[in-house]
CSV table of C-alpha atoms and ligand atoms in Angstrom, one decimal:
chain,number,residue,atom,x,y,z
G,1,MET,CA,13.1,56.9,251.8
G,2,GLY,CA,13.1,54.7,254.9
G,3,ASN,CA,16.2,53.9,256.3
G,4,PRO,CA,18.9,53.5,253.7
G,5,PHE,CA,21.8,51.4,254.1
G,6,ILE,CA,25.1,53.7,254.4
G,7,HIS,CA,28.2,51.8,254.2
G,8,PRO,CA,30.2,52.0,257.6
G,9,ILE,CA,33.0,53.2,255.7
G,10,LEU,CA,31.2,56.2,254.4
G,11,LYS,CA,30.1,57.0,258.0
G,12,GLU,CA,33.7,56.8,259.1
G,13,ALA,CA,35.0,59.0,256.4
G,14,ALA,CA,32.2,61.5,256.9
G,15,ALA,CA,33.3,61.6,260.6
G,16,VAL,CA,36.7,62.9,259.4
G,17,PHE,CA,35.0,65.6,257.3
G,18,GLY,CA,32.8,66.6,260.3
G,19,ALA,CA,35.9,66.8,262.5
G,20,GLY,CA,37.4,69.2,260.0
G,21,GLY,CA,34.3,71.3,260.2
G,22,LYS,CA,33.1,70.4,256.7
G,23,LYS,CA,30.1,69.0,254.8
G,24,VAL,CA,30.1,65.9,252.7
G,25,TYR,CA,27.4,64.3,250.6
G,26,LEU,CA,26.9,61.2,248.7
G,27,VAL,CA,26.0,62.2,245.2
G,28,GLY,CA,25.7,60.7,241.7
G,29,GLY,CA,25.1,57.0,240.8
G,30,ALA,CA,25.4,55.7,244.4
G,31,VAL,CA,22.3,57.8,245.5
G,32,ARG,CA,20.4,56.6,242.6
G,33,ASP,CA,21.3,53.1,243.4
G,34,LEU,CA,20.3,53.7,247.0
G,35,LEU,CA,16.8,54.7,246.0
G,36,ARG,CA,16.4,51.9,243.8
G,37,GLY,CA,17.5,49.6,246.4
G,38,HIS,CA,20.8,48.4,244.9
G,39,ARG,CA,24.2,48.6,246.4
G,40,ALA,CA,26.4,51.0,244.7
G,41,GLN,CA,29.5,50.1,242.6
G,42,ASP,CA,31.5,53.2,243.6
G,43,TRP,CA,31.1,56.3,245.6
G,44,ASP,CA,31.0,59.9,244.6
G,45,LEU,CA,31.2,62.4,247.3
G,46,ALA,CA,30.7,66.2,247.2
G,47,THR,CA,32.0,68.5,249.8
G,48,ASP,CA,32.5,72.2,250.6
G,49,ALA,CA,36.3,71.2,251.4
G,50,LEU,CA,38.8,72.7,248.8
G,51,PRO,CA,40.9,69.8,247.3
G,52,GLU,CA,43.9,70.8,249.2
G,53,GLU,CA,41.9,70.6,252.3
G,54,VAL,CA,40.8,67.1,251.6
G,55,MET,CA,44.4,66.3,251.0
G,56,ALA,CA,45.3,67.6,254.3
G,57,MET,CA,42.5,65.5,256.0
G,58,PHE,CA,43.4,62.0,254.6
G,59,ARG,CA,46.6,60.2,254.5
G,60,ARG,CA,46.1,58.9,251.1
G,61,VAL,CA,44.7,61.1,248.5
G,62,ILE,CA,45.4,60.9,244.7
G,63,PRO,CA,45.0,64.0,242.8
G,64,THR,CA,43.0,62.3,240.0
G,65,GLY,CA,41.3,65.3,238.5
G,66,ILE,CA,42.4,68.1,240.7
G,67,LYS,CA,41.9,70.7,237.8
G,68,HIS,CA,38.3,70.0,238.1
G,69,GLY,CA,38.2,69.9,242.0
G,70,THR,CA,38.5,66.0,242.2
G,71,VAL,CA,40.7,64.0,244.4
G,72,THR,CA,40.4,60.3,245.1
G,73,VAL,CA,40.7,59.4,248.7
G,74,ARG,CA,41.9,55.8,249.4
G,75,TYR,CA,40.4,55.0,252.7
G,76,LYS,CA,40.7,51.3,254.4
G,77,GLY,CA,40.9,49.7,251.0
G,78,HIS,CA,38.0,51.7,249.3
G,79,SER,CA,38.3,54.5,246.8
G,80,LEU,CA,36.2,57.7,247.3
G,81,GLU,CA,35.9,60.0,244.7
G,82,VAL,CA,35.8,63.6,246.3
G,83,THR,CA,34.7,66.6,244.4
G,84,THR,CA,34.4,70.1,245.8
G,85,PHE,CA,30.9,71.8,245.2
G,86,ARG,CA,31.0,73.3,241.7
G,87,THR,CA,29.0,75.3,239.4
G,88,GLU,CA,28.2,74.7,235.9
G,89,SER,CA,30.9,75.5,233.4
G,90,SER,CA,30.7,75.1,229.6
G,91,TYR,CA,32.5,72.8,227.5
G,92,THR,CA,33.7,74.9,224.3
G,93,ASP,CA,36.0,72.3,223.2
G,94,GLY,CA,33.8,69.4,223.8
G,95,ARG,CA,36.7,68.0,226.0
G,96,HIS,CA,37.1,69.7,229.2
G,97,PRO,CA,35.1,72.3,231.2
G,98,ASP,CA,36.4,75.9,230.3
G,99,GLN,CA,37.3,76.8,233.9
G,100,VAL,CA,36.1,75.3,237.2
G,101,ARG,CA,34.3,77.6,239.7
G,102,TYR,CA,33.4,76.3,243.3
G,103,ALA,CA,30.0,76.8,244.4
G,104,ALA,CA,29.0,77.7,248.0
G,105,ALA,CA,26.5,75.3,248.5
G,106,ILE,CA,25.4,71.9,247.5
G,107,GLU,CA,22.1,73.2,246.0
G,108,GLU,CA,24.1,75.0,243.4
G,109,ASP,CA,26.2,72.0,242.7
G,110,LEU,CA,23.1,69.7,242.2
G,111,SER,CA,21.7,72.2,239.6
G,112,ARG,CA,24.8,71.8,237.2
G,113,ARG,CA,24.1,68.0,237.1
G,114,ASP,CA,22.8,66.3,234.1
G,115,PHE,CA,19.5,64.5,234.9
G,116,THR,CA,17.3,64.6,237.8
G,117,MET,CA,18.0,61.1,239.1
G,118,ASN,CA,21.7,62.3,239.3
G,119,ALA,CA,21.1,65.4,241.0
G,120,LEU,CA,20.4,63.9,244.5
G,121,ALA,CA,22.5,64.2,247.5
G,122,PHE,CA,22.4,62.2,250.8
G,123,ALA,CA,24.1,64.2,253.7
G,124,LEU,CA,26.5,61.8,255.2
G,125,PRO,CA,26.3,60.3,257.7
G,126,GLN,CA,22.5,60.2,258.3
G,127,GLY,CA,20.7,62.4,255.8
G,128,PRO,CA,18.6,64.1,255.0
G,129,LEU,CA,18.3,63.5,251.4
G,130,LEU,CA,18.1,66.6,249.1
G,131,ASP,CA,16.1,66.2,246.0
G,132,PRO,CA,15.7,69.8,244.6
G,133,PHE,CA,14.5,68.4,241.1
G,134,GLY,CA,12.2,65.6,241.8
G,135,GLY,CA,14.8,63.1,241.0
G,136,GLY,CA,13.2,60.6,243.5
G,137,GLU,CA,9.9,60.6,241.8
G,138,ASP,CA,11.5,60.1,238.5
G,139,ILE,CA,13.8,57.3,239.8
G,140,LYS,CA,10.3,55.5,241.1
G,141,ASN,CA,8.7,56.1,237.6
G,142,ARG,CA,11.9,55.0,235.8
G,143,VAL,CA,12.3,58.3,233.9
G,144,ILE,CA,15.4,60.1,232.6
G,145,ARG,CA,14.7,63.7,232.7
G,146,CYS,CA,17.1,66.7,232.3
G,147,VAL,CA,17.7,68.9,235.2
G,148,GLY,CA,16.2,72.4,233.6
G,149,GLN,CA,15.8,72.7,229.7
G,150,GLY,CA,17.1,69.8,227.7
G,151,GLU,CA,17.9,72.1,224.7
G,152,ALA,CA,20.3,74.3,227.0
G,153,ARG,CA,21.8,71.5,228.9
G,154,PHE,CA,22.6,69.4,226.0
G,155,ARG,CA,24.2,72.3,224.2
G,156,GLU,CA,26.4,72.9,227.3
G,157,ASP,CA,27.9,69.5,226.9
G,158,GLY,CA,27.2,67.4,223.9
G,159,LEU,CA,27.9,64.2,225.6
G,160,ARG,CA,25.0,64.2,227.6
G,161,PRO,CA,22.6,62.9,225.0
G,162,LEU,CA,24.7,59.8,224.8
G,163,ARG,CA,24.5,59.5,228.6
G,164,ALA,CA,20.9,59.7,228.6
G,165,VAL,CA,20.5,56.9,226.1
G,166,ARG,CA,23.3,54.9,228.0
G,167,PHE,CA,21.4,55.2,231.3
G,168,ALA,CA,18.3,54.0,229.3
G,169,ALA,CA,20.1,50.8,228.4
G,170,GLN,CA,21.7,50.4,231.6
G,171,LEU,CA,18.7,51.1,234.0
G,172,GLY,CA,15.9,50.2,231.6
G,173,PHE,CA,14.5,53.8,232.2
G,174,GLU,CA,12.5,55.7,229.6
G,175,VAL,CA,14.0,59.0,228.2
G,176,GLU,CA,11.2,61.5,228.9
G,177,SER,CA,9.9,62.9,225.9
G,178,ARG,CA,10.9,66.4,225.9
G,179,THR,CA,14.3,65.4,227.1
G,180,LEU,CA,14.5,62.9,224.1
G,181,ALA,CA,13.1,65.9,221.7
G,182,ALA,CA,16.1,68.0,222.9
G,183,ILE,CA,18.6,65.6,221.4
G,184,PRO,CA,18.5,66.4,217.7
G,185,GLY,CA,19.1,70.1,218.3
G,186,ALA,CA,22.5,69.5,220.0
G,187,LEU,CA,23.8,67.1,217.6
G,188,GLU,CA,26.4,69.7,216.1
G,189,ILE,CA,27.7,70.0,219.7
G,190,THR,CA,27.9,66.2,220.2
G,191,ALA,CA,30.0,66.1,216.9
G,192,ARG,CA,32.7,68.1,218.9
G,193,VAL,CA,32.9,65.9,221.9
G,194,ALA,CA,36.4,64.1,222.4
G,195,PRO,CA,36.1,60.6,221.0
G,196,GLU,CA,37.5,59.0,224.1
G,197,ARG,CA,34.5,60.5,226.0
G,198,ILE,CA,32.3,58.9,223.4
G,199,ARG,CA,34.2,55.6,223.6
G,200,ASP,CA,33.5,55.3,227.5
G,201,GLU,CA,29.8,55.8,226.9
G,202,LEU,CA,29.6,53.3,224.1
G,203,ASP,CA,31.6,50.8,226.3
G,204,LYS,CA,28.9,51.2,229.0
G,205,ILE,CA,26.2,50.6,226.4
G,206,ILE,CA,27.9,47.5,225.1
G,207,ALA,CA,28.3,46.4,228.9
G,208,ALA,CA,24.6,47.1,229.5
G,209,GLY,CA,21.8,44.6,230.0
G,210,THR,CA,20.1,45.5,226.7
G,211,PRO,CA,22.3,47.7,224.4
G,212,SER,CA,19.8,47.9,221.7
G,213,THR,CA,17.7,50.2,223.9
G,214,ALA,CA,20.5,52.7,223.3
G,215,PHE,CA,21.0,52.3,219.8
G,216,LEU,CA,17.4,52.6,218.9
G,217,LEU,CA,17.2,55.7,220.9
G,218,MET,CA,20.3,56.8,218.9
G,219,GLU,CA,18.7,55.9,215.7
G,220,LYS,CA,15.6,57.9,216.6
G,221,THR,CA,17.4,61.1,217.6
G,222,GLY,CA,20.1,61.3,214.8
G,223,LEU,CA,22.9,60.2,217.2
G,224,LEU,CA,23.6,56.8,215.4
G,225,GLU,CA,23.9,58.8,211.9
G,226,LEU,CA,26.4,61.2,213.5
G,227,LEU,CA,28.5,58.6,215.5
G,228,LEU,CA,28.1,55.3,213.8
G,229,PRO,CA,26.7,55.9,210.3
G,230,GLU,CA,27.9,52.6,209.2
G,231,LEU,CA,25.4,50.9,211.5
G,232,GLY,CA,22.7,53.4,210.8
G,233,HIS,CA,23.0,52.4,207.0
G,234,CYS,CA,22.2,48.7,207.7
G,235,ARG,CA,18.5,50.0,208.4
G,236,GLY,CA,16.2,48.7,205.8
G,237,ILE,CA,18.7,46.3,204.1
G,238,GLU,CA,16.5,43.4,203.9
G,239,GLN,CA,18.0,39.8,203.7
G,240,LYS,CA,16.6,36.9,202.3
G,241,GLY,CA,16.6,33.0,203.3
G,242,PHE,CA,16.3,32.4,207.0
G,243,HIS,CA,16.7,36.0,208.0
G,244,ARG,CA,13.6,37.6,209.5
G,245,PHE,CA,15.3,40.9,210.2
G,246,ASP,CA,16.9,43.7,208.4
G,247,VAL,CA,20.7,43.9,208.9
G,248,LEU,CA,20.3,46.7,211.8
G,249,ASP,CA,17.7,44.9,213.7
G,250,HIS,CA,19.8,41.6,213.3
G,251,SER,CA,22.8,43.5,214.6
G,252,LEU,CA,21.2,44.8,217.7
G,253,LEU,CA,19.5,41.3,218.3
G,254,ALA,CA,23.0,39.7,218.1
G,255,CYS,CA,24.4,42.3,220.5
G,256,ASP,CA,21.8,42.0,223.0
G,257,TYR,CA,22.1,38.1,222.7
G,258,SER,CA,25.8,38.5,223.7
G,259,ALA,CA,24.9,40.9,226.4
G,260,ARG,CA,22.4,38.4,227.8
G,261,LYS,CA,24.8,35.4,227.7
G,262,LYS,CA,27.6,37.7,229.4
G,263,ALA,CA,29.9,37.3,226.6
G,264,ALA,CA,33.2,38.8,226.6
G,265,PHE,CA,33.5,42.6,225.6
G,266,GLN,CA,35.1,42.0,222.4
G,267,VAL,CA,32.3,39.3,221.4
G,268,ARG,CA,29.6,41.9,222.2
G,269,LEU,CA,31.4,44.5,220.0
G,270,ALA,CA,31.9,41.8,217.2
G,271,SER,CA,28.3,41.0,217.6
G,272,LEU,CA,27.0,44.5,216.9
G,273,PHE,CA,29.5,45.1,214.0
G,274,HIS,CA,29.8,41.7,212.3
G,275,ASP,CA,27.5,42.4,209.3
G,276,ILE,CA,28.0,46.2,208.8
G,277,GLY,CA,29.6,45.3,205.6
G,278,LYS,CA,26.4,44.3,204.2
G,279,PRO,CA,25.1,47.4,202.6
G,280,LEU,CA,28.2,47.8,200.7
G,281,THR,CA,28.5,44.1,199.2
G,282,ARG,CA,24.8,43.6,198.5
G,283,LYS,CA,24.0,42.4,195.2
G,284,MET,CA,21.0,40.6,193.5
G,285,ASP,CA,21.9,37.5,191.6
G,286,LYS,CA,20.3,36.4,188.6
G,287,SER,CA,17.5,34.6,190.3
G,288,GLY,CA,16.5,37.8,192.1
G,289,ILE,CA,18.2,36.8,195.4
G,290,TRP,CA,20.1,39.0,197.5
G,291,THR,CA,23.8,38.2,198.0
G,292,PHE,CA,26.5,39.6,200.4
G,293,TYR,CA,29.6,38.0,198.9
G,294,HIS,CA,32.8,38.6,201.2
G,295,HIS,CA,30.7,41.0,203.5
G,296,GLU,CA,32.7,39.7,206.5
G,297,ARG,CA,35.9,41.4,205.1
G,298,GLU,CA,34.1,44.7,204.4
G,299,SER,CA,32.7,44.4,208.0
G,300,ALA,CA,36.2,44.0,209.4
G,301,ARG,CA,37.5,47.0,207.4
G,302,LEU,CA,34.6,49.2,208.7
G,303,THR,CA,34.8,48.1,212.1
G,304,ARG,CA,38.6,48.9,212.1
G,305,ASN,CA,37.7,52.5,210.9
G,306,ILE,CA,35.2,52.8,213.7
G,307,LEU,CA,37.2,51.5,216.5
G,308,THR,CA,40.1,53.6,215.5
G,309,ARG,CA,37.9,56.5,215.3
G,310,PHE,CA,37.0,56.1,219.0
G,311,ARG,CA,40.5,55.5,220.1
G,312,TYR,CA,40.0,51.8,221.1
G,313,PRO,CA,43.5,50.2,222.1
G,314,ASN,CA,45.0,48.2,219.3
G,315,ALA,CA,44.7,44.9,221.0
G,316,VAL,CA,40.7,45.3,221.2
G,317,ILE,CA,40.6,46.6,217.6
G,318,ASP,CA,42.6,43.6,216.4
G,319,GLY,CA,40.6,41.2,218.5
G,320,VAL,CA,37.3,42.3,217.2
G,321,VAL,CA,38.3,42.6,213.6
G,322,HIS,CA,39.7,39.3,213.6
G,323,LEU,CA,36.4,37.8,214.9
G,324,ILE,CA,34.3,39.4,212.4
G,325,GLY,CA,36.8,38.5,209.5
G,326,GLN,CA,36.4,34.8,210.6
G,327,HIS,CA,32.6,34.7,211.3
G,328,MET,CA,31.6,33.0,208.1
G,329,PHE,CA,32.5,29.4,208.5
G,330,PHE,CA,30.2,26.3,207.6
G,331,TYR,CA,31.3,23.2,209.6
G,332,GLU,CA,30.2,20.0,208.1
G,333,GLU,CA,30.9,16.4,209.2
G,334,ILE,CA,32.6,15.9,206.0
G,335,TRP,CA,35.5,18.2,206.9
G,336,SER,CA,38.7,16.4,207.0
G,337,ASP,CA,40.8,16.4,210.1
G,338,ALA,CA,43.1,18.6,208.3
G,339,ALA,CA,40.3,21.0,207.5
G,340,VAL,CA,39.6,21.3,211.3
G,341,ARG,CA,43.3,21.8,211.8
G,342,ARG,CA,43.5,24.6,209.2
G,343,PHE,CA,40.5,26.1,210.9
G,344,ILE,CA,42.1,26.2,214.4
G,345,ILE,CA,45.3,27.7,212.9
G,346,ARG,CA,43.5,30.4,211.1
G,347,VAL,CA,41.3,31.5,214.0
G,348,GLY,CA,43.8,30.5,216.8
G,349,GLU,CA,43.2,28.1,219.6
G,350,ASP,CA,42.5,30.8,222.2
G,351,LYS,CA,40.1,32.8,220.1
G,352,ILE,CA,37.8,29.7,219.0
G,353,ARG,CA,35.5,30.2,222.1
G,354,ASP,CA,34.7,33.7,221.3
G,355,LEU,CA,34.3,33.0,217.7
G,356,LEU,CA,31.6,30.4,218.5
G,357,GLU,CA,29.9,32.7,220.9
G,358,LEU,CA,29.9,35.2,218.1
G,359,ARG,CA,28.5,32.6,215.7
G,360,LYS,CA,25.8,31.7,218.3
G,361,ALA,CA,24.6,35.3,218.6
G,362,ASP,CA,24.4,35.6,214.8
G,363,ALA,CA,22.4,32.3,214.5
G,364,TYR,CA,19.9,33.7,217.3
G,365,ALA,CA,19.6,37.0,215.7
G,366,THR,CA,18.6,35.3,212.4
G,367,THR,CA,15.4,34.1,213.4
G,368,GLY,CA,15.1,35.5,216.9
G,369,THR,CA,15.0,32.2,218.5
G,370,GLU,CA,17.5,30.2,220.5
G,371,PRO,CA,19.5,28.1,218.1
G,372,GLY,CA,18.1,24.6,218.2
G,373,GLY,CA,19.7,22.4,221.0
G,374,ASP,CA,23.3,23.1,220.9
G,375,PHE,CA,24.0,23.5,217.2
G,376,LEU,CA,27.8,24.0,217.5
G,377,VAL,CA,28.2,21.1,219.8
G,378,PRO,CA,29.4,18.6,217.0
G,379,PHE,CA,31.9,21.3,215.6
G,380,ILE,CA,33.3,21.7,219.4
G,381,ASP,CA,33.5,17.9,219.8
G,382,ARG,CA,35.4,17.5,216.6
G,383,ILE,CA,37.9,20.3,217.5
G,384,GLU,CA,38.5,18.8,220.6
G,385,GLU,CA,39.1,15.3,219.1
G,386,VAL,CA,41.6,17.0,216.6
G,387,LEU,CA,43.5,19.0,219.2
G,388,ALA,CA,43.9,15.7,221.3
G,389,GLN,CA,45.8,14.4,218.3
G,390,GLY,CA,48.4,17.1,218.8
G,391,ARG,CA,49.1,20.7,218.2
G,392,ALA,CA,51.6,20.7,215.3
G,393,PHE,CA,50.5,24.2,213.9
G,394,THR,CA,53.7,26.1,213.4
G,395,LEU,CA,57.2,25.6,212.2
G,396,LYS,CA,58.5,25.5,215.7
G,397,ASP,CA,56.0,22.6,216.5
G,398,LEU,CA,57.7,20.4,213.8
G,399,ALA,CA,59.9,17.6,215.1
G,400,VAL,CA,62.7,18.7,212.9
G,401,SER,CA,64.5,22.1,212.9
G,402,GLY,CA,66.5,23.9,210.1
G,403,LYS,CA,69.6,22.6,211.8
G,404,ASP,CA,68.5,19.1,211.4
G,405,LEU,CA,67.9,19.4,207.8
G,406,GLN,CA,71.3,21.1,207.2
G,407,ALA,CA,72.7,18.2,208.8
G,408,ALA,CA,70.9,16.0,206.4
G,409,GLY,CA,72.1,17.9,203.4
G,410,VAL,CA,69.8,20.6,202.8
G,411,LYS,CA,71.5,23.9,201.9
G,412,PRO,CA,70.6,27.0,203.8
G,413,GLY,CA,69.0,29.6,202.1
G,414,PRO,CA,65.5,30.1,200.6
G,415,SER,CA,64.8,26.5,199.7
G,416,MET,CA,65.2,25.7,203.5
G,417,GLY,CA,62.2,27.9,204.4
G,418,ILE,CA,60.2,26.3,201.3
G,419,ILE,CA,61.0,22.8,202.7
G,420,LEU,CA,59.9,23.4,206.2
G,421,GLY,CA,56.8,25.1,204.9
G,422,GLU,CA,55.9,21.9,203.2
G,423,LEU,CA,56.9,19.7,206.1
G,424,LEU,CA,54.4,21.7,208.0
G,425,GLU,CA,51.6,21.2,205.5
G,426,ALA,CA,52.4,17.5,205.6
G,427,VAL,CA,52.0,17.3,209.3
G,428,ILE,CA,48.9,19.3,209.1
G,429,GLU,CA,47.6,16.7,206.6
G,430,ASP,CA,48.7,13.8,208.8
G,431,PRO,CA,50.1,14.5,212.4
G,432,ALA,CA,51.7,11.0,212.5
G,433,LEU,CA,54.3,12.1,210.3
G,434,ASN,CA,55.7,14.6,213.0
G,435,ASN,CA,58.8,12.7,214.0
G,436,GLN,CA,62.2,13.1,213.0
G,437,GLU,CA,62.7,10.1,210.8
G,438,LYS,CA,59.8,10.5,208.7
G,439,LEU,CA,60.2,14.2,208.2
G,440,LEU,CA,63.8,13.9,207.2
G,441,GLU,CA,62.9,11.4,204.7
G,442,ILE,CA,60.4,13.6,203.2
G,443,ALA,CA,62.7,16.5,203.2
G,444,LYS,CA,65.4,14.5,201.5
G,445,ASN,CA,62.7,13.6,198.8
G,446,ILE,CA,61.9,17.2,198.3
G,447,ASN,CA,65.5,18.2,198.3
G,448,ASN,CA,66.6,15.5,195.6
G,449,ARG,CA,63.6,16.3,193.4
G,450,ARG,CA,63.9,20.0,193.3
G,451,TYR,CA,67.4,21.2,194.4
Q,1,ATP,P1,27.9,55.6,236.6
Q,1,ATP,O1,29.2,55.7,237.6
Q,1,ATP,O2,27.2,54.3,236.8
Q,1,ATP,O3,28.4,55.7,235.2
Q,1,ATP,P2,27.2,58.1,237.6
Q,1,ATP,O4,25.7,58.7,237.6
Q,1,ATP,O5,27.9,57.9,239.0
Q,1,ATP,O6,26.9,56.7,236.7
Q,1,ATP,P3,29.4,59.4,236.7
Q,1,ATP,O7,29.8,59.5,235.3
Q,1,ATP,O8,30.1,58.5,237.8
Q,1,ATP,O9,27.9,58.8,236.5
Q,1,ATP,O10,29.0,60.8,237.2
Q,1,ATP,C1,28.8,61.1,238.6
Q,1,ATP,C2,27.8,62.4,238.5
Q,1,ATP,O11,28.4,63.5,238.1
Q,1,ATP,C3,26.5,61.9,237.9
Q,1,ATP,O12,25.6,61.4,238.5
Q,1,ATP,C4,26.2,63.5,237.5
Q,1,ATP,O13,25.5,64.0,238.7
Q,1,ATP,C5,27.4,64.3,237.3
Q,1,ATP,N1,27.9,64.2,235.9
Q,1,ATP,C6,28.7,63.4,235.3
Q,1,ATP,N2,28.8,63.6,234.2
Q,1,ATP,C7,28.0,64.7,233.8
Q,1,ATP,C8,28.0,65.5,232.8
Q,1,ATP,N3,28.4,65.3,231.5
Q,1,ATP,N4,27.1,66.6,232.8
Q,1,ATP,C9,26.5,66.9,234.1
Q,1,ATP,N5,26.7,66.1,235.1
Q,1,ATP,C10,27.4,65.2,235.0
Q,2,MG,MG1,29.6,57.0,239.3
């Protein structure tokens, strides 16, 4: 390694450790990135100072994971994750290390780390680089390899297999064959890992450049059947018509497309899961063609189960499920303005963009080619045109209120609600009716006719 760029803040912080007679190393992803010639996103440091000693050395220190020997130093607007040298500890409950034991030296700390590319340390402020497991060579060759025996390392912490496939998708590296082969033997351990830890990895997979890399490796190793069987069951579900791929490959292509387009996180999740209801709704019609009636409802239901299982926040669950439930629309020019307004109301104006992005990913993944020109443009233009006519979409957008109707002779009670609903229907059909005079007239007519 030539002369790596070490951020001045790290050098300054290192001087504070040095003044206290302590050693400090840059470790983890930051060193990996340094060797790949990328700027690090965040900094993990390892030190022989105990957490209390680190807290005494710096003014602003947050005890973020003090039970595991980690504190966060806030230094001149930057965050440094500082962890005291540790030895390996097992994760009996799949959640927390059983107990934390501090190690005397950095070498021992590096040996507990998961992959060779993550087991490098750069002594701050100016080196040397410690690379006891050949991580530098593996980074150069773009290989993910366990430190030590994969079988044992994966059984110590069942999250590691998922980290391996996540890094493969993030970095575009290969998982070395023995490391990959060790995954199936640890599935029962992975099964016990806390859902929140799995979710954090899924999030990183979804955010990666090519999420399918991880999901295909998961399929190959049994992780998909274990963690996302609903997606696994899409393998081999053939579709007819324009579709070129089975439902699993179609879903993965859609997800990759969303990632490539830097679509919002919820769109990426929706792309991945939008068709998972297909295996359960597939039927052959009389002419021998596969149909998937109402698969979007089944996909929405299964997606709610999956996201709930991994403890996603309710707002995320509702957002993704809504997109999936609405993804089967077929705009044609003959749609009336009222039909366009009903679509806007059903989807929600603020969700339309995401839904159209999902639809684009879906179209792309049907054939594997970029959808012709901008096939949604006529629909987008139409939506804008209709929105320009006004936004009377809910009762509170009406030009009359219950009070106005009461003053005009409508009795309060259930009939009031029914009449207001009918007025809204009328305004959705024809926004020009949304003024007080016209609406009161319609209301009186309904009232006289029925009540
Ligand atoms: P990124 O921050 O991009 O996810 P990273 O490599 O920094 O990548 P972190 O989860 O931040 O990953 O962990 C920092 C370091 O801690 C890793 O590089 C690795 O050395 C070690 N590590 C993290 N999780 C584990 C684990 N489950 N088993 C062993 N070592 C781990
Ligand atoms: Mg990190």
